[in-house]
Amino acid sequence: MKLKRFLLRYYPPGIILEYEKGGALRTKSIDLLDLSPDTDVEELISEIRRTEPLITASRIDQVKQLVRRLQEKLGQQENRRFYLFKALQAHILPLTNVAFNKSGSSFITGSYDRTCKIWDTVSGEELHTLEGHRNVVYAIAFNNPYGDKIATGSFDKTCKLWSAETGKCYHTFRGHTAEIVCLAFNPQSTMVATGSMDTTAKLWDIQTGEEIATLTGHSAEIISLSFNTVGDRLVTGSFDHTVSLWDVSSARRIHTLIGHRGEISSVQFNWDCSLIATGSMDKTCKVWDARSGKCVATLAGHEDEVLDVCFDLTGQLIATASADGTGRVYSAASGECTARLEGHEGEISKICFNPQGSRVLTASADKTARLWDVASGVCLQVLEGHTDEIFSSAFNYEGDTIITGSKDNTCRIWR
Amino acid sequence: MGLLSILRKLKSTPDQEVRILLLGLDNGGKTTLLKQLASEDISHITPTQGFNIKSVQSQGFKLNVWDIGGQRKIRPYWRNYFENTDVLIYVIDSADRKRFEETGQELAELLDEEKLSGVPVLIFANKQDLLTAAPASEIAEGLNLHTIRDRLWQIQSCSALTGEGIQDGMNWVCKSVNSKKK
């Protein structure tokens, strides 16, 4: 094994090692999820040396520099105020979901008008319209970090794979017998997983366009799914009140997570793949041990259905959005509620952290998106202007641009 | 409402829930009718660019009513909403005689749709509060409603503005669902 070079990853903090093994170039990452500006660098380095043989004595100074660079980045105080940069008359019917590519240079919008559009973030110009679906384009994704492909899942029961550069359709994945409502690329970008109202999830090969496997076992609609960071596990959440954990290579179910007393609304892994967070109509969020499948915490407090949940990128915090109009932030380790996000005048349908983990963004039926300080729970900004409810919102990787998609047929860029 | 609630209202519904599709040309009064049904303020209604969904209780049923915009350029998208429809309500502006032919054509096309085959249809002859409104009988004749043989149908004169006739129409909806669902 020979170390070739280092790459820095800001969010979540980590150092990527590019090395040679048996003539092939490989990468692995040293995750520094607990890193803070106050972390003792010497101590950290000796810990890294104990566990990572590729870091030899001659590399220490270099690694030290990288860690300091990360600490510097973490120490930067982002007190940006967002303003409306552009309101795009994006579609002729309501938008569904929105998503950025990794660099944030472009983003995509799905719509009831059966199209998905690719937009240039800086100019607000439309780059491509992806046409071909015969019904609502509901679920959309870039194959991040690569960003050269887009997958769209439609109420027409098909999923399509597109070139992000040319807008050309590579494949149409056919096989589901009801609406596709969620999808994801695996981190290696070799397959797409789709979840459907037909109660199954399917895995598709990006190269050949063929179906790899059908994941059967749920007894009601699959509404949310997500790969873990490694890409060897997939979690699915269903209206049947259960969550399933699947082994990707064998397509077999490893665990059924039973405990929620209502439909599942949202499922997600944390970065180190140890935990799964699930939101439910039973007004709670549950945290599960991904290895054992046991529930390790029930995050209660909301007075109505939990509609969305997410981890911050380091996996230390969980944010929940509820039909009660409030959001909450919890510690993933202790399950303690650390902040309440109160102020919206309608249900909150989407919630996400900025990549830095210092801000939370919420999208609401009250036609506003709001920006919150994670530590204090104080509302920093109300993003006003949409004339109907906001269905989706997203941060770019730098955390300095926000997009919101609304039932009012427009998409807004905030910077 | 949010996307998740839309998914929940999308799935095939249990016995006590009814999915109603509200269609018709633009400016026919669909949204006013929807708001009237939900007992909401009807003084500031603008052309629907997408859709509105409301749930109302009636005779032991939960009626999930989907009001879909009727402007010409978005009519091709009506079929986005056909799946799992229990009852179709078609709204006609009874005073807009110039567009009777157009509205008749749209209705005929809907009745030809495979996904709506056998779905009971209620036609609201709306805007009866206007002096120039054609009576329901005249509209029924003009649209050849008597030739409909493949489903239950009914025409009901009403005014979405005053609320007159709406309850009678909804009673028919519940009755026709009853005979189908139970």
Coordinates of C-alpha atoms in Angstrom, one line a residue:
Chain A
M1 CA 0.0 0.0 0.0
K2 CA 1.4 3.4 -1.0
L3 CA -0.1 6.7 -0.1
K4 CA -0.4 8.9 -3.1
R5 CA -2.1 12.1 -1.8
F6 CA -4.5 13.7 0.6
L7 CA -7.9 15.3 -0.2
L8 CA -9.7 17.5 2.2
R9 CA -13.4 17.1 3.0
Y10 CA -15.0 20.0 4.8
Y11 CA -18.5 18.6 5.5
P12 CA -18.5 16.5 7.4
P13 CA -14.8 17.1 8.4
G14 CA -12.5 14.4 7.1
I15 CA -9.3 13.6 5.3
I16 CA -9.5 11.4 2.2
L17 CA -6.4 9.2 1.5
E18 CA -5.7 8.3 -2.0
Y19 CA -3.5 5.2 -2.1
E20 CA -2.2 2.5 -4.4
K21 CA -2.9 -1.2 -3.7
G22 CA -2.1 -3.9 -6.1
G23 CA -1.7 -1.4 -8.9
A24 CA -5.1 0.1 -8.4
L25 CA -5.9 3.5 -7.1
R26 CA -8.1 3.5 -4.0
T27 CA -9.5 5.9 -1.5
K28 CA -10.4 5.8 2.1
S29 CA -11.5 8.4 4.5
I30 CA -10.5 9.4 8.0
D31 CA -13.7 10.9 9.5
L32 CA -13.2 13.6 12.0
L33 CA -16.8 14.0 13.0
D34 CA -16.0 15.3 16.5
L35 CA -13.4 17.8 15.3
S36 CA -13.9 21.4 16.7
P37 CA -11.7 24.5 16.7
D38 CA -10.6 23.5 20.3
T39 CA -9.6 20.0 19.5
D40 CA -6.0 19.3 20.6
V41 CA -4.2 18.6 17.3
E42 CA -1.2 16.7 18.7
E43 CA -3.5 14.3 20.6
L44 CA -5.7 13.8 17.5
I45 CA -2.7 13.1 15.3
S46 CA -1.3 10.4 17.6
E47 CA -4.8 8.8 17.7
I48 CA -4.9 8.8 13.9
R49 CA -1.4 7.2 13.8
R50 CA -2.5 4.5 16.1
T51 CA -5.4 3.4 13.8
E52 CA -4.2 4.4 10.3
P53 CA -1.0 2.7 9.1
L54 CA -0.9 4.8 5.9
I55 CA -0.1 7.9 8.1
T56 CA 3.7 7.4 8.7
A57 CA 6.0 9.7 10.6
S58 CA 7.0 11.6 7.4
R59 CA 3.4 12.5 6.8
I60 CA 2.6 14.0 10.2
D61 CA 3.3 17.6 9.4
Q62 CA 1.1 17.4 6.3
V63 CA -1.8 15.9 8.3
K64 CA -1.4 18.5 11.0
Q65 CA -1.7 21.2 8.4
L66 CA -4.9 19.6 7.0
V67 CA -6.4 19.3 10.4
R68 CA -5.7 23.0 11.1
R69 CA -7.3 23.9 7.8
L70 CA -10.4 22.0 8.8
Q71 CA -10.4 23.7 12.2
E72 CA -10.2 27.1 10.6
K73 CA -13.1 26.3 8.3
L74 CA -15.2 25.1 11.3
G75 CA -14.3 28.2 13.2
Q76 CA -15.6 30.5 10.5
Q77 CA -18.7 32.3 11.7
E78 CA -21.3 32.3 9.0
N79 CA -23.7 35.1 9.7
R80 CA -24.9 35.5 6.2
R81 CA -28.3 37.1 5.6
F82 CA -30.1 35.6 2.7
Y83 CA -32.0 37.7 0.2
L84 CA -34.2 36.7 -2.7
F85 CA -31.8 36.4 -5.6
K86 CA -34.2 35.2 -8.3
A87 CA -37.8 34.0 -8.6
L88 CA -38.0 31.5 -11.4
Q89 CA -41.3 31.0 -13.2
A90 CA -40.1 27.4 -13.3
H91 CA -43.1 25.3 -14.3
I92 CA -46.7 25.7 -15.4
L93 CA -47.9 23.5 -12.5
P94 CA -46.8 23.0 -8.9
L95 CA -43.3 21.9 -8.1
T96 CA -42.6 18.8 -6.2
N97 CA -39.0 18.3 -5.1
V98 CA -35.8 20.3 -5.6
A99 CA -32.1 19.2 -5.4
F100 CA -28.6 20.6 -5.8
N101 CA -25.6 18.9 -7.4
K102 CA -22.6 18.6 -5.1
S103 CA -20.8 21.8 -6.3
G104 CA -24.1 23.7 -6.2
S105 CA -23.5 24.9 -9.7
S106 CA -26.8 23.6 -10.9
F107 CA -30.0 22.3 -9.4
I108 CA -33.1 20.4 -10.5
T109 CA -36.9 20.9 -10.0
G110 CA -39.6 18.3 -10.5
S111 CA -43.2 19.2 -11.3
Y112 CA -46.8 18.3 -11.8
D113 CA -46.3 19.4 -15.4
R114 CA -44.5 16.0 -15.9
T115 CA -41.0 17.6 -16.5
C116 CA -37.8 18.0 -14.5
K117 CA -35.8 21.0 -15.3
I118 CA -32.1 21.7 -14.8
W119 CA -31.1 25.2 -13.7
D120 CA -27.9 27.2 -13.6
T121 CA -27.6 28.5 -10.0
V122 CA -25.6 31.6 -10.8
S123 CA -27.6 32.9 -13.7
G124 CA -31.0 31.3 -12.9
E125 CA -31.1 30.1 -16.5
E126 CA -32.9 27.0 -17.5
L127 CA -30.3 24.5 -18.9
H128 CA -32.5 21.6 -19.9
T129 CA -36.0 20.3 -19.7
L130 CA -36.2 16.6 -19.1
E131 CA -39.3 15.5 -21.0
G132 CA -40.8 12.1 -21.4
H133 CA -42.7 11.2 -18.2
R134 CA -46.4 10.8 -18.6
N135 CA -47.4 11.9 -15.2
V136 CA -46.1 14.0 -12.2
V137 CA -42.3 14.0 -11.7
Y138 CA -42.2 13.5 -8.0
A139 CA -38.8 12.2 -6.8
I140 CA -35.6 13.6 -8.2
A141 CA -31.8 13.2 -7.5
F142 CA -28.4 14.0 -8.7
N143 CA -25.8 11.2 -8.5
N144 CA -23.7 13.2 -6.1
P145 CA -20.8 13.7 -5.6
Y146 CA -20.3 13.1 -9.4
G147 CA -23.3 15.1 -10.5
D148 CA -23.2 13.9 -14.1
K149 CA -26.5 12.0 -13.9
I150 CA -30.0 12.7 -12.8
A151 CA -32.7 10.2 -11.8
T152 CA -36.5 11.1 -11.9
G153 CA -39.3 9.0 -10.4
S154 CA -42.8 9.6 -11.6
F155 CA -46.4 8.9 -10.9
D156 CA -46.3 7.2 -14.3
K157 CA -44.7 4.3 -12.5
T158 CA -41.3 4.6 -14.2
C159 CA -38.0 6.0 -13.3
K160 CA -35.7 7.6 -15.9
L161 CA -32.0 8.2 -15.9
W162 CA -30.7 11.3 -17.6
S163 CA -27.4 12.9 -18.5
A164 CA -27.0 16.1 -16.5
E165 CA -24.9 17.6 -19.2
T166 CA -27.0 17.0 -22.3
G167 CA -30.4 16.3 -20.9
K168 CA -30.5 13.0 -22.9
C169 CA -32.4 10.1 -21.4
Y170 CA -30.2 7.0 -20.9
H171 CA -32.7 4.5 -19.6
T172 CA -36.3 4.1 -18.5
F173 CA -36.7 1.7 -15.7
R174 CA -40.0 -0.1 -15.9
G175 CA -41.4 -2.6 -13.5
H176 CA -43.2 -0.8 -10.7
T177 CA -47.0 -1.2 -10.7
A178 CA -47.8 2.1 -8.9
E179 CA -46.4 5.6 -8.4
I180 CA -42.7 6.0 -7.7
V181 CA -42.4 8.5 -4.7
C182 CA -38.8 8.2 -3.5
L183 CA -35.4 7.3 -5.0
A184 CA -31.7 7.5 -4.4
F185 CA -28.4 6.8 -6.0
N186 CA -26.0 4.6 -4.1
P187 CA -22.8 6.5 -3.1
Q188 CA -20.8 4.7 -5.8
S189 CA -23.3 5.8 -8.4
T190 CA -23.7 2.3 -9.8
M191 CA -27.3 1.8 -9.0
V192 CA -30.6 3.6 -8.3
A193 CA -33.1 2.5 -5.6
T194 CA -36.7 3.4 -6.2
G195 CA -39.6 3.2 -3.7
S196 CA -43.2 2.9 -4.8
M197 CA -46.8 3.0 -3.8
D198 CA -46.9 -0.6 -5.0
T199 CA -45.2 -1.5 -1.6
T200 CA -41.9 -2.6 -3.2
A201 CA -38.5 -1.0 -3.7
K202 CA -36.3 -1.9 -6.6
L203 CA -32.7 -1.6 -7.4
W204 CA -31.6 -0.7 -11.0
D205 CA -28.3 -1.0 -12.7
I206 CA -27.2 2.3 -14.1
Q207 CA -25.0 0.9 -16.8
T208 CA -27.3 -1.7 -18.3
G209 CA -30.7 -0.2 -17.4
E210 CA -31.8 -3.5 -16.0
E211 CA -33.6 -4.3 -12.8
I212 CA -31.2 -5.8 -10.2
A213 CA -33.6 -6.8 -7.5
T214 CA -37.1 -6.2 -6.1
L215 CA -37.2 -5.7 -2.3
T216 CA -40.5 -7.2 -1.2
G217 CA -41.8 -7.4 2.4
H218 CA -43.6 -4.2 3.1
S219 CA -47.4 -4.5 3.3
A220 CA -48.2 -0.8 2.3
E221 CA -46.7 2.0 0.3
I222 CA -43.0 2.8 0.6
I223 CA -42.6 6.5 1.2
S224 CA -39.0 7.1 1.9
L225 CA -35.6 5.4 1.4
S226 CA -32.0 6.1 1.9
F227 CA -28.6 4.4 1.4
N228 CA -26.0 4.5 4.1
T229 CA -22.7 6.3 3.5
V230 CA -20.9 3.1 2.5
G231 CA -23.6 1.9 0.2
D232 CA -24.0 -1.6 1.5
R233 CA -27.3 -1.0 3.3
L234 CA -30.6 0.5 2.3
V235 CA -33.4 1.6 4.6
T236 CA -37.0 1.9 3.6
G237 CA -40.0 3.5 5.5
S238 CA -43.6 2.5 4.8
F239 CA -47.2 3.4 5.4
D240 CA -47.3 -0.1 7.0
H241 CA -45.8 1.6 10.2
T242 CA -42.5 -0.4 9.8
V243 CA -39.0 0.3 8.6
S244 CA -36.9 -2.3 6.7
L245 CA -33.2 -2.6 6.6
W246 CA -31.8 -4.3 3.5
D247 CA -28.5 -5.7 2.6
V248 CA -27.8 -4.2 -0.9
S249 CA -25.6 -6.9 -2.4
S250 CA -28.0 -9.8 -1.6
A251 CA -31.2 -7.7 -1.7
R252 CA -32.2 -9.5 1.5
R253 CA -34.0 -7.9 4.5
I254 CA -31.7 -7.9 7.5
H255 CA -34.1 -6.2 10.0
T256 CA -37.6 -5.0 10.3
L257 CA -37.7 -2.1 12.7
I258 CA -41.0 -2.3 14.5
G259 CA -42.2 0.1 17.1
H260 CA -43.9 3.1 15.4
R261 CA -47.7 3.3 15.8
G262 CA -48.4 5.2 12.7
E263 CA -47.3 5.5 9.1
I264 CA -43.6 6.3 8.5
S265 CA -42.9 9.6 6.8
S266 CA -39.1 9.7 6.5
V267 CA -36.0 7.6 7.1
Q268 CA -32.3 8.4 7.1
F269 CA -28.9 7.0 8.1
N270 CA -26.3 9.0 10.0
W271 CA -22.9 9.5 8.4
D272 CA -21.0 6.7 10.2
C273 CA -23.8 4.3 9.4
S274 CA -24.4 3.4 13.0
L275 CA -27.9 4.9 13.5
I276 CA -31.1 5.3 11.6
A277 CA -33.6 8.1 12.3
T278 CA -37.3 7.6 11.4
G279 CA -40.2 10.0 11.5
S280 CA -43.8 8.9 11.9
M281 CA -47.4 10.0 11.9
D282 CA -47.4 8.7 15.5
K283 CA -45.9 12.1 16.4
T284 CA -42.5 10.7 17.3
C285 CA -39.1 10.2 15.8
K286 CA -37.2 7.0 16.7
V287 CA -33.5 6.3 16.6
W288 CA -32.4 2.8 15.8
D289 CA -29.1 0.9 16.1
A290 CA -28.4 0.1 12.5
R291 CA -26.5 -3.1 13.4
S292 CA -28.9 -4.7 15.8
G293 CA -32.1 -3.1 14.5
K294 CA -33.1 -2.2 18.1
C295 CA -34.8 1.1 19.0
V296 CA -32.3 3.1 21.1
A297 CA -34.4 6.3 21.6
T298 CA -37.9 7.7 21.0
L299 CA -37.9 11.4 20.5
A300 CA -41.2 12.6 21.8
G301 CA -42.6 16.1 22.2
H302 CA -44.4 17.0 19.0
E303 CA -48.1 17.4 19.2
D304 CA -48.8 16.2 15.7
E305 CA -47.4 14.0 13.0
V306 CA -43.7 14.1 12.3
L307 CA -43.4 14.8 8.6
D308 CA -39.6 14.9 8.1
V309 CA -36.5 14.0 9.9
C310 CA -32.8 14.5 9.2
F311 CA -29.3 14.1 10.7
D312 CA -26.7 16.8 10.4
L313 CA -23.8 15.7 8.3
T314 CA -21.7 14.6 11.3
G315 CA -24.6 12.6 12.6
Q316 CA -24.6 14.3 16.0
L317 CA -27.9 16.1 15.7
I318 CA -31.4 15.2 14.5
A319 CA -33.9 17.7 13.3
T320 CA -37.7 16.9 13.1
A321 CA -40.5 18.7 11.3
S322 CA -44.0 18.4 12.4
A323 CA -47.6 19.1 11.3
D324 CA -47.9 20.9 14.6
G325 CA -46.0 23.8 12.9
T326 CA -42.8 23.4 15.0
G327 CA -39.4 21.9 14.4
R328 CA -37.1 20.4 17.0
V329 CA -33.4 19.6 17.3
Y330 CA -32.3 16.6 19.3
S331 CA -28.9 15.2 20.3
A332 CA -28.5 11.9 18.5
A333 CA -26.5 10.5 21.4
S334 CA -28.7 11.4 24.3
G335 CA -32.1 11.9 22.6
E336 CA -32.4 15.1 24.5
C337 CA -34.3 18.0 22.8
T338 CA -31.7 20.8 22.5
A339 CA -33.8 23.4 20.6
R340 CA -37.4 24.1 19.7
L341 CA -38.1 25.9 16.4
E342 CA -41.3 27.8 17.0
G343 CA -42.9 30.5 14.7
H344 CA -44.3 28.9 11.6
E345 CA -48.1 29.4 11.1
G346 CA -48.7 26.1 9.3
E347 CA -47.3 22.6 9.1
I348 CA -43.6 22.1 8.3
S349 CA -43.2 19.6 5.6
K350 CA -39.4 19.7 5.1
I351 CA -36.4 20.2 7.3
C352 CA -32.7 20.1 6.7
F353 CA -29.4 21.3 8.2
N354 CA -26.8 23.4 6.4
P355 CA -23.6 21.3 5.7
Q356 CA -21.9 23.1 8.6
G357 CA -24.6 22.0 11.0
S358 CA -25.1 25.5 12.4
R359 CA -28.4 26.3 10.7
V360 CA -31.7 24.5 10.1
L361 CA -33.9 25.3 7.2
T362 CA -37.7 24.6 7.3
A363 CA -40.3 24.7 4.5
S364 CA -43.9 25.3 5.5
A365 CA -47.5 25.4 4.4
D366 CA -47.5 29.0 5.7
K367 CA -45.8 30.0 2.4
T368 CA -42.5 30.8 4.1
A369 CA -39.2 29.0 4.6
R370 CA -37.3 29.9 7.8
L371 CA -33.8 29.8 8.9
W372 CA -32.9 28.8 12.5
D373 CA -29.9 28.9 14.7
V374 CA -29.2 25.3 15.8
A375 CA -27.7 26.1 19.1
S376 CA -30.3 28.6 20.4
G377 CA -33.4 27.7 18.3
V378 CA -33.8 31.3 17.4
C379 CA -35.4 32.1 14.1
L380 CA -32.8 34.1 12.2
Q381 CA -34.8 34.8 9.0
V382 CA -38.1 34.4 7.4
L383 CA -37.8 33.8 3.6
E384 CA -41.0 35.4 2.3
G385 CA -42.4 35.7 -1.2
H386 CA -44.0 32.5 -2.3
T387 CA -47.7 32.8 -2.8
D388 CA -48.6 29.2 -2.0
E389 CA -47.2 26.5 0.3
I390 CA -43.6 25.5 0.0
F391 CA -43.1 21.8 -0.7
S392 CA -39.3 21.5 -0.8
S393 CA -36.1 23.3 0.1
A394 CA -32.4 22.7 0.0
F395 CA -29.0 24.1 0.9
N396 CA -26.0 23.9 -1.5
Y397 CA -22.8 22.3 -0.2
E398 CA -21.2 25.6 0.8
G399 CA -24.3 26.5 2.7
D400 CA -24.5 29.9 1.1
T401 CA -27.4 29.3 -1.3
I402 CA -30.9 28.1 -0.7
I403 CA -33.6 27.0 -3.1
T404 CA -37.3 26.6 -2.4
G405 CA -39.9 24.9 -4.5
S406 CA -43.6 25.8 -4.2
K407 CA -47.1 24.9 -5.1
D408 CA -47.2 28.4 -6.7
N409 CA -45.3 26.9 -9.7
T410 CA -42.1 28.9 -8.9
C411 CA -38.7 28.2 -7.6
R412 CA -36.8 30.8 -5.7
I413 CA -33.0 31.1 -5.2
W414 CA -31.9 32.8 -2.0
R415 CA -28.2 33.9 -1.5
Chain B
M1 CA -51.1 20.0 3.2
G2 CA -47.5 19.2 2.0
L3 CA -46.3 16.6 -0.4
L4 CA -46.8 13.8 2.1
S5 CA -50.5 14.5 2.6
I6 CA -50.9 14.4 -1.1
L7 CA -49.3 10.9 -1.2
R8 CA -51.7 9.8 1.5
K9 CA -54.7 11.1 -0.4
L10 CA -53.3 9.4 -3.5
K11 CA -53.5 5.9 -2.3
S12 CA -56.6 3.8 -2.8
T13 CA -58.8 4.9 0.0
P14 CA -60.5 2.9 2.7
D15 CA -64.3 2.4 2.6
Q16 CA -65.2 5.6 4.4
E17 CA -63.0 7.8 2.2
V18 CA -64.1 9.1 -1.2
R19 CA -61.9 10.6 -3.8
I20 CA -63.7 13.2 -5.8
L21 CA -62.3 14.9 -8.9
L22 CA -63.6 18.4 -9.6
L23 CA -63.1 19.4 -13.3
G24 CA -64.5 21.8 -15.8
L25 CA -63.4 24.8 -17.9
D26 CA -61.6 27.8 -16.3
N27 CA -63.9 30.3 -14.6
G28 CA -66.6 27.7 -14.1
G29 CA -66.5 28.1 -10.3
K30 CA -64.7 24.9 -9.2
T31 CA -62.6 26.6 -6.5
T32 CA -65.6 28.6 -5.2
L33 CA -67.6 25.4 -5.0
L34 CA -64.7 23.7 -3.1
K35 CA -64.4 26.6 -0.7
Q36 CA -68.2 26.7 -0.2
L37 CA -68.1 23.0 0.6
A38 CA -65.5 23.6 3.2
S39 CA -67.3 26.6 4.5
E40 CA -64.4 28.9 3.7
D41 CA -64.3 32.5 2.6
I42 CA -65.0 32.9 -1.1
S43 CA -64.4 36.6 -1.6
H44 CA -60.8 36.3 -2.9
I45 CA -60.5 33.6 -5.5
T46 CA -58.0 33.7 -8.3
P47 CA -57.6 31.3 -11.3
T48 CA -56.2 28.0 -10.1
Q49 CA -52.7 27.5 -11.6
G50 CA -52.4 24.0 -10.1
F51 CA -54.8 22.3 -7.8
N52 CA -56.5 22.6 -4.4
I53 CA -57.4 19.7 -2.1
K54 CA -59.9 19.8 0.7
S55 CA -61.5 17.1 2.9
V56 CA -65.0 17.5 4.1
Q57 CA -67.3 15.2 6.1
S58 CA -70.6 14.3 4.7
Q59 CA -73.0 11.5 5.6
G60 CA -70.4 9.4 7.3
F61 CA -67.9 9.8 4.5
K62 CA -64.7 11.7 4.3
L63 CA -64.8 13.4 0.9
N64 CA -61.3 14.2 -0.4
V65 CA -62.1 16.8 -3.1
W66 CA -59.4 17.6 -5.7
D67 CA -60.1 20.9 -7.5
I68 CA -57.9 21.0 -10.7
G69 CA -57.2 24.2 -12.7
G70 CA -59.2 24.4 -15.9
Q71 CA -57.3 26.8 -18.1
R72 CA -56.7 25.4 -21.6
K73 CA -53.0 25.0 -21.3
I74 CA -53.2 22.9 -18.2
R75 CA -56.2 20.8 -19.2
P76 CA -53.9 18.1 -20.8
Y77 CA -52.6 17.5 -17.2
W78 CA -56.0 16.6 -15.8
R79 CA -55.1 13.0 -16.4
N80 CA -52.4 13.3 -13.7
Y81 CA -55.2 13.0 -11.2
F82 CA -57.5 10.3 -12.7
E83 CA -56.1 7.4 -10.6
N84 CA -58.5 6.0 -7.9
T85 CA -61.2 8.5 -8.6
D86 CA -64.6 7.5 -7.0
V87 CA -66.8 10.3 -8.4
L88 CA -66.3 12.9 -11.1
I89 CA -67.9 16.3 -10.6
Y90 CA -68.0 18.4 -13.7
V91 CA -68.7 22.1 -13.3
I92 CA -70.3 24.2 -16.0
D93 CA -70.8 28.0 -16.2
S94 CA -74.5 28.0 -17.1
A95 CA -74.3 31.6 -18.2
D96 CA -71.4 31.2 -20.6
R97 CA -73.3 29.9 -23.6
K98 CA -70.5 30.7 -26.0
R99 CA -68.5 27.9 -24.4
F100 CA -71.1 25.2 -24.2
E101 CA -69.6 23.4 -27.2
E102 CA -66.1 23.5 -25.7
T103 CA -67.2 22.3 -22.3
G104 CA -69.3 19.5 -23.9
Q105 CA -66.3 18.4 -25.9
E106 CA -64.1 18.3 -22.8
L107 CA -66.7 16.3 -20.9
A108 CA -67.1 13.8 -23.7
E109 CA -63.3 13.3 -23.7
L110 CA -63.3 12.7 -20.0
L111 CA -66.1 10.1 -20.3
D112 CA -64.0 8.3 -22.9
E113 CA -61.0 8.0 -20.5
E114 CA -60.3 4.4 -19.6
K115 CA -59.2 5.3 -16.1
L116 CA -62.6 7.0 -15.5
S117 CA -64.7 4.3 -17.0
G118 CA -67.8 3.5 -14.9
V119 CA -67.0 6.4 -12.5
P120 CA -70.3 8.2 -11.6
V121 CA -70.5 11.8 -12.9
L122 CA -72.3 14.7 -11.3
I123 CA -72.7 17.8 -13.5
F124 CA -73.1 21.0 -11.7
A125 CA -75.0 23.6 -13.8
N126 CA -73.4 26.4 -11.9
K127 CA -74.0 30.2 -11.7
Q128 CA -77.8 29.8 -11.5
D129 CA -77.7 33.1 -9.6
L130 CA -77.1 34.9 -12.9
L131 CA -80.2 36.0 -14.9
T132 CA -78.7 34.8 -18.1
A133 CA -78.0 31.2 -16.9
A134 CA -79.4 28.4 -18.9
P135 CA -81.5 25.9 -17.0
A136 CA -80.1 22.5 -16.2
S137 CA -82.6 20.8 -18.6
E138 CA -81.3 22.8 -21.5
I139 CA -77.7 22.0 -20.7
A140 CA -78.5 18.3 -20.3
E141 CA -80.1 18.3 -23.7
G142 CA -77.3 20.3 -25.3
L143 CA -74.6 17.9 -23.9
N144 CA -76.7 14.8 -24.8
L145 CA -76.4 13.6 -21.3
H146 CA -79.3 11.1 -21.9
T147 CA -77.0 9.1 -24.1
I148 CA -74.7 8.2 -21.2
R149 CA -75.3 4.5 -20.5
D150 CA -72.1 3.3 -19.0
R151 CA -72.3 5.0 -15.6
L152 CA -74.5 6.7 -13.1
W153 CA -75.0 10.4 -13.9
Q154 CA -76.9 13.4 -12.6
I155 CA -77.2 17.0 -13.4
Q156 CA -77.8 19.5 -10.6
S157 CA -78.4 23.2 -11.0
C158 CA -76.6 25.2 -8.4
S159 CA -74.9 28.5 -7.4
A160 CA -71.5 28.1 -5.8
L161 CA -71.8 31.8 -4.8
T162 CA -75.0 31.4 -2.7
G163 CA -74.5 27.7 -2.0
E164 CA -77.9 26.8 -3.4
G165 CA -78.1 23.3 -4.9
I166 CA -74.7 22.2 -3.7
Q167 CA -76.0 20.0 -0.9
D168 CA -78.4 18.3 -3.2
G169 CA -75.6 17.5 -5.5
M170 CA -73.4 16.2 -2.7
N171 CA -76.2 14.0 -1.4
W172 CA -76.4 12.4 -4.9
V173 CA -72.6 11.9 -4.7
C174 CA -72.8 10.1 -1.4
K175 CA -75.7 8.0 -2.6
S176 CA -73.9 6.9 -5.7
V177 CA -70.8 6.1 -3.7
N178 CA -72.9 4.1 -1.3
S179 CA -74.2 1.9 -4.0
K180 CA -70.7 1.3 -5.3
K181 CA -68.6 1.0 -2.2
K182 CA -70.8 -0.7 0.3

